[in-house]
């Protein structure tokens, strides 16, 4: 049970900071916050993403390109131009690395308004950091795993961030229903998206990209939105009105 608890905890904490900090804040600026809290969220993203830490600047630039060119050949991760999800992950990785290593100059309209902390970016993206977290996960399993099959979960820990992204980009643009005609293939994969914390309401999100609540119909529940509302009422963040 300890291993299952650890896996579930890592899945949802990593996913939370990917959607809350990298997606809703870095990419879309759905809320504002103080410099101090931004640094807290930055550190928490590093800690909970661990070996799969994603550079916020690179994430924001790639995601803005995705919205601008959704499901066209210029989309950095549309599932409609590859054979399988593994090719999708490799295509995404190439674009992400170009932005992370500043090998690709972004279009002017995609730049700016994302958090940067060079020292944390260097640490989190380093091979040493990724190996350090990978070793921590492995040691935890060696100590607490009681069945051999539990070790099959370890690769998911190592690649948690990219796996979350692949699920959202693949399923959210191939399977489900559409509330809106967005001139792309975005879908709401499930009306009850607890597994991906609202990220699979892709059709809604592409219609209203600056809305902090990804659920748009009465039965669509975005689990992260109530957390953001609570942080707003506590004065930790300030939600912005969607344009």
Tab-separated table of C-alpha atoms in Angstrom:
chain	number	residue	atom	x	y	z
A	1	UNK	CA	0.000	0.000	0.000
A	2	UNK	CA	2.902	2.374	0.645
A	3	UNK	CA	4.056	2.061	-2.964
A	4	UNK	CA	0.558	2.626	-4.349
A	5	UNK	CA	0.099	5.652	-2.098
A	6	UNK	CA	3.462	7.039	-3.215
A	7	UNK	CA	2.618	6.503	-6.882
A	8	UNK	CA	-0.798	8.183	-6.599
A	9	UNK	CA	0.653	11.062	-4.572
A	10	UNK	CA	3.431	11.635	-7.107
A	11	UNK	CA	0.977	11.390	-10.021
A	12	UNK	CA	-1.367	14.059	-8.690
A	13	UNK	CA	1.170	16.443	-7.140
A	14	UNK	CA	3.266	16.439	-10.311
A	15	UNK	CA	0.153	16.876	-12.434
A	16	UNK	CA	-1.197	19.643	-10.205
A	17	UNK	CA	1.888	21.813	-10.606
A	18	UNK	CA	1.998	21.109	-14.319
A	19	UNK	CA	-1.559	22.351	-14.814
A	20	UNK	CA	-1.529	25.047	-12.110
A	21	UNK	CA	1.918	26.579	-12.537
A	22	UNK	CA	3.160	25.635	-16.007
A	23	UNK	CA	-0.129	25.655	-17.905
A	24	UNK	CA	-2.508	28.066	-16.198
A	25	UNK	CA	0.122	30.502	-14.920
A	26	UNK	CA	3.231	30.349	-17.114
A	27	UNK	CA	1.431	29.752	-20.408
A	28	UNK	CA	-1.832	31.661	-19.965
A	29	UNK	CA	-1.392	33.975	-16.949
A	30	UNK	CA	-4.840	33.067	-15.667
A	31	UNK	CA	-3.802	34.542	-12.325
A	32	UNK	CA	-1.230	36.890	-10.877
A	33	UNK	CA	0.776	36.379	-7.712
A	34	UNK	CA	3.612	37.953	-5.761
A	35	UNK	CA	7.243	37.354	-6.597
A	36	UNK	CA	7.648	35.407	-3.365
A	37	UNK	CA	4.749	33.043	-4.067
A	38	UNK	CA	5.913	32.611	-7.656
A	39	UNK	CA	9.251	31.396	-6.306
A	40	UNK	CA	7.460	29.038	-3.897
A	41	UNK	CA	5.447	27.557	-6.764
A	42	UNK	CA	8.632	27.302	-8.861
A	43	UNK	CA	10.402	25.280	-6.151
A	44	UNK	CA	7.348	23.080	-5.575
A	45	UNK	CA	7.174	22.364	-9.306
A	46	UNK	CA	10.814	21.248	-9.242
A	47	UNK	CA	10.289	19.081	-6.150
A	48	UNK	CA	7.091	17.382	-7.273
A	49	UNK	CA	7.994	16.965	-10.944
A	50	UNK	CA	11.436	15.799	-9.882
A	51	UNK	CA	13.237	13.891	-12.611
A	52	UNK	CA	10.757	15.136	-15.243
A	53	UNK	CA	10.956	18.849	-14.367
A	54	UNK	CA	9.736	21.000	-17.253
A	55	UNK	CA	11.263	24.427	-17.864
A	56	UNK	CA	8.404	26.974	-17.507
A	57	UNK	CA	9.620	29.223	-20.342
A	58	UNK	CA	9.968	26.350	-22.785
A	59	UNK	CA	6.620	24.922	-21.701
A	60	UNK	CA	4.867	28.274	-22.157
A	61	UNK	CA	6.331	28.928	-25.607
A	62	UNK	CA	5.494	25.463	-26.890
A	63	UNK	CA	1.990	25.619	-25.468
A	64	UNK	CA	1.289	29.000	-27.039
A	65	UNK	CA	2.399	27.589	-30.390
A	66	UNK	CA	0.023	24.684	-29.847
A	67	UNK	CA	-2.936	27.029	-29.398
A	68	UNK	CA	-2.020	29.182	-32.372
A	69	UNK	CA	-1.563	26.207	-34.739
A	70	UNK	CA	-3.832	23.618	-33.127
A	71	UNK	CA	-4.001	20.399	-35.165
A	72	UNK	CA	-2.163	21.813	-38.169
A	73	UNK	CA	1.275	20.763	-39.379
A	74	UNK	CA	2.782	23.629	-37.360
A	75	UNK	CA	1.316	22.317	-34.120
A	76	UNK	CA	4.241	21.051	-31.981
A	77	UNK	CA	2.215	18.112	-30.669
A	78	UNK	CA	-0.878	17.283	-32.661
A	79	UNK	CA	-1.622	13.534	-32.663
A	80	UNK	CA	-2.959	13.723	-36.211
A	81	UNK	CA	0.444	13.840	-37.928
A	82	UNK	CA	2.124	10.887	-36.206
A	83	UNK	CA	1.552	7.129	-36.111
A	84	UNK	CA	1.447	6.606	-32.359
A	85	UNK	CA	1.823	8.247	-28.976
A	86	UNK	CA	5.565	7.488	-28.853
A	87	UNK	CA	6.177	9.514	-32.021
A	88	UNK	CA	4.059	12.268	-30.473
A	89	UNK	CA	6.282	12.296	-27.393
A	90	UNK	CA	9.439	12.487	-29.515
A	91	UNK	CA	8.029	15.323	-31.617
A	92	UNK	CA	7.087	17.205	-28.455
A	93	UNK	CA	10.522	16.581	-26.945
A	94	UNK	CA	12.325	18.040	-29.963
A	95	UNK	CA	10.310	21.254	-29.870
A	96	UNK	CA	10.621	21.529	-26.098
A	97	UNK	CA	14.404	21.069	-26.195
A	98	UNK	CA	14.722	23.725	-28.903
A	99	UNK	CA	13.010	26.215	-26.607
A	100	UNK	CA	14.754	25.022	-23.463
A	101	UNK	CA	18.206	25.366	-25.044
A	102	UNK	CA	17.177	28.538	-26.904
A	103	UNK	CA	17.996	26.981	-30.270
A	104	UNK	CA	14.750	28.251	-31.755
A	105	UNK	CA	13.720	31.894	-31.790
A	106	UNK	CA	9.999	32.059	-30.931
A	107	UNK	CA	7.593	34.269	-32.793
A	108	UNK	CA	7.374	37.653	-31.086
A	109	UNK	CA	3.710	37.157	-30.182
A	110	UNK	CA	4.550	34.066	-28.117
A	111	UNK	CA	7.311	35.600	-26.009
A	112	UNK	CA	7.237	37.221	-22.584
A	113	UNK	CA	4.980	37.040	-19.538
A	114	UNK	CA	6.320	33.721	-18.276
A	115	UNK	CA	8.275	33.076	-15.061
A	116	UNK	CA	12.025	32.547	-15.265
A	117	UNK	CA	14.479	31.554	-12.553
A	118	UNK	CA	17.744	30.653	-14.315
A	119	UNK	CA	19.392	28.850	-11.400
A	120	UNK	CA	16.391	26.580	-10.808
A	121	UNK	CA	15.968	26.038	-14.543
A	122	UNK	CA	19.590	24.906	-14.807
A	123	UNK	CA	19.337	22.649	-11.761
A	124	UNK	CA	15.988	21.112	-12.704
A	125	UNK	CA	16.993	20.473	-16.312
A	126	UNK	CA	20.417	19.048	-15.474
A	127	UNK	CA	21.294	15.380	-15.851
A	128	UNK	CA	22.526	15.369	-12.253
A	129	UNK	CA	19.157	16.537	-10.933
A	130	UNK	CA	17.218	14.024	-13.016
A	131	UNK	CA	19.497	11.199	-11.858
A	132	UNK	CA	19.228	12.352	-8.239
A	133	UNK	CA	15.434	12.181	-8.246
A	134	UNK	CA	15.502	8.927	-10.197
A	135	UNK	CA	17.750	7.364	-7.561
A	136	UNK	CA	15.427	8.604	-4.786
A	137	UNK	CA	12.426	6.961	-6.440
A	138	UNK	CA	14.360	3.730	-6.972
A	139	UNK	CA	15.624	3.563	-3.384
A	140	UNK	CA	12.088	4.171	-2.097
A	141	UNK	CA	10.865	1.194	-4.135
A	142	UNK	CA	13.731	-1.014	-2.983
A	143	UNK	CA	12.849	-0.256	0.636
A	144	UNK	CA	9.065	-0.453	0.442
A	145	UNK	CA	8.077	-2.585	-2.568
A	146	UNK	CA	6.585	-5.930	-1.565
A	147	UNK	CA	5.887	-7.389	-5.025
A	148	UNK	CA	8.030	-7.528	-8.161
A	149	UNK	CA	5.342	-5.935	-10.339
A	150	UNK	CA	5.520	-2.716	-8.336
A	151	UNK	CA	8.878	-1.968	-9.955
A	152	UNK	CA	7.059	-1.700	-13.292
A	153	UNK	CA	5.713	1.642	-12.024
A	154	UNK	CA	9.192	3.155	-11.726
A	155	UNK	CA	9.514	4.312	-15.380
A	156	UNK	CA	6.328	6.328	-14.908
A	157	UNK	CA	7.946	8.168	-11.993
A	158	UNK	CA	11.028	8.924	-14.095
A	159	UNK	CA	8.957	10.378	-16.989
A	160	UNK	CA	5.890	11.649	-15.131
A	161	UNK	CA	5.681	15.105	-16.783
A	162	UNK	CA	6.068	13.906	-20.399
A	163	UNK	CA	3.598	11.072	-19.751
A	164	UNK	CA	0.994	13.527	-18.492
A	165	UNK	CA	1.570	15.687	-21.552
A	166	UNK	CA	1.282	12.731	-23.915
A	167	UNK	CA	-2.026	11.621	-22.395
A	168	UNK	CA	-3.500	15.107	-22.683
A	169	UNK	CA	-2.209	15.830	-26.187
A	170	UNK	CA	-3.168	12.420	-27.567
A	171	UNK	CA	-6.519	11.776	-25.910
A	172	UNK	CA	-7.601	15.420	-25.761
A	173	UNK	CA	-7.356	15.767	-29.529
A	174	UNK	CA	-8.656	12.337	-30.557
A	175	UNK	CA	-11.296	10.984	-28.174
A	176	UNK	CA	-14.468	12.375	-26.640
A	177	UNK	CA	-17.093	14.993	-27.400
A	178	UNK	CA	-17.027	18.648	-28.410
A	179	UNK	CA	-19.062	21.482	-26.947
A	180	UNK	CA	-17.665	24.008	-29.420
A	181	UNK	CA	-16.474	24.204	-33.018
A	182	UNK	CA	-12.918	25.480	-32.611
A	183	UNK	CA	-11.729	24.724	-36.150
A	184	UNK	CA	-9.507	21.994	-34.742
A	185	UNK	CA	-9.912	18.450	-33.417
A	186	UNK	CA	-9.887	19.240	-29.692
A	187	UNK	CA	-12.162	17.069	-27.561
A	188	UNK	CA	-13.419	16.775	-24.016
A	189	UNK	CA	-12.310	13.208	-23.376
A	190	UNK	CA	-14.491	12.690	-20.310
A	191	UNK	CA	-17.132	14.756	-18.499
A	192	UNK	CA	-15.545	13.720	-15.183
A	193	UNK	CA	-11.854	14.459	-15.552
A	194	UNK	CA	-10.359	13.670	-12.156
A	195	UNK	CA	-7.562	11.493	-13.536
A	196	UNK	CA	-5.956	14.455	-15.365
A	197	UNK	CA	-7.255	17.258	-13.096
A	198	UNK	CA	-9.333	18.928	-15.800
A	199	UNK	CA	-6.660	18.903	-18.504
A	200	UNK	CA	-8.757	16.635	-20.740
A	201	UNK	CA	-11.403	19.329	-21.205
A	202	UNK	CA	-9.372	20.319	-24.257
A	203	UNK	CA	-12.321	21.416	-26.388
A	204	UNK	CA	-13.495	23.814	-23.681
A	205	UNK	CA	-9.968	25.080	-23.087
A	206	UNK	CA	-9.307	25.785	-26.751
A	207	UNK	CA	-12.553	27.749	-26.917
A	208	UNK	CA	-11.756	29.784	-23.789
A	209	UNK	CA	-7.963	29.564	-23.411
A	210	UNK	CA	-7.755	32.205	-20.674
A	211	UNK	CA	-10.540	30.824	-18.495
A	212	UNK	CA	-9.296	29.311	-15.229
A	213	UNK	CA	-12.270	26.936	-15.095
A	214	UNK	CA	-11.889	24.252	-17.757
A	215	UNK	CA	-15.378	22.854	-17.107
A	216	UNK	CA	-18.123	24.674	-19.021
A	217	UNK	CA	-21.265	22.548	-18.666
A	218	UNK	CA	-22.991	21.862	-15.355
A	219	UNK	CA	-21.684	18.306	-15.138
A	220	UNK	CA	-18.085	19.136	-16.140
A	221	UNK	CA	-15.993	19.466	-13.006
A	222	UNK	CA	-12.488	20.899	-13.125
A	223	UNK	CA	-10.901	19.770	-9.815
A	224	UNK	CA	-8.194	22.440	-9.902
A	225	UNK	CA	-10.534	25.421	-10.222
A	226	UNK	CA	-11.873	25.241	-6.616
A	227	UNK	CA	-8.271	25.128	-5.392
A	228	UNK	CA	-7.497	28.265	-7.406
A	229	UNK	CA	-10.614	29.977	-6.041
A	230	UNK	CA	-9.498	29.126	-2.494
A	231	UNK	CA	-6.007	30.514	-3.134
A	232	UNK	CA	-7.663	33.622	-4.580
A	233	UNK	CA	-9.783	34.152	-1.448
A	234	UNK	CA	-6.701	33.635	0.726
A	235	UNK	CA	-4.888	36.369	-1.221
A	236	UNK	CA	-2.135	34.042	-2.439
A	237	UNK	CA	-3.124	34.463	-6.089
A	238	UNK	CA	-5.409	36.866	-7.914
A	239	UNK	CA	-7.562	35.278	-10.601
A	240	UNK	CA	-7.923	37.344	-13.743
A	241	UNK	CA	-11.128	37.685	-15.698
A	242	UNK	CA	-11.068	35.632	-18.886
A	243	UNK	CA	-10.924	37.716	-22.060
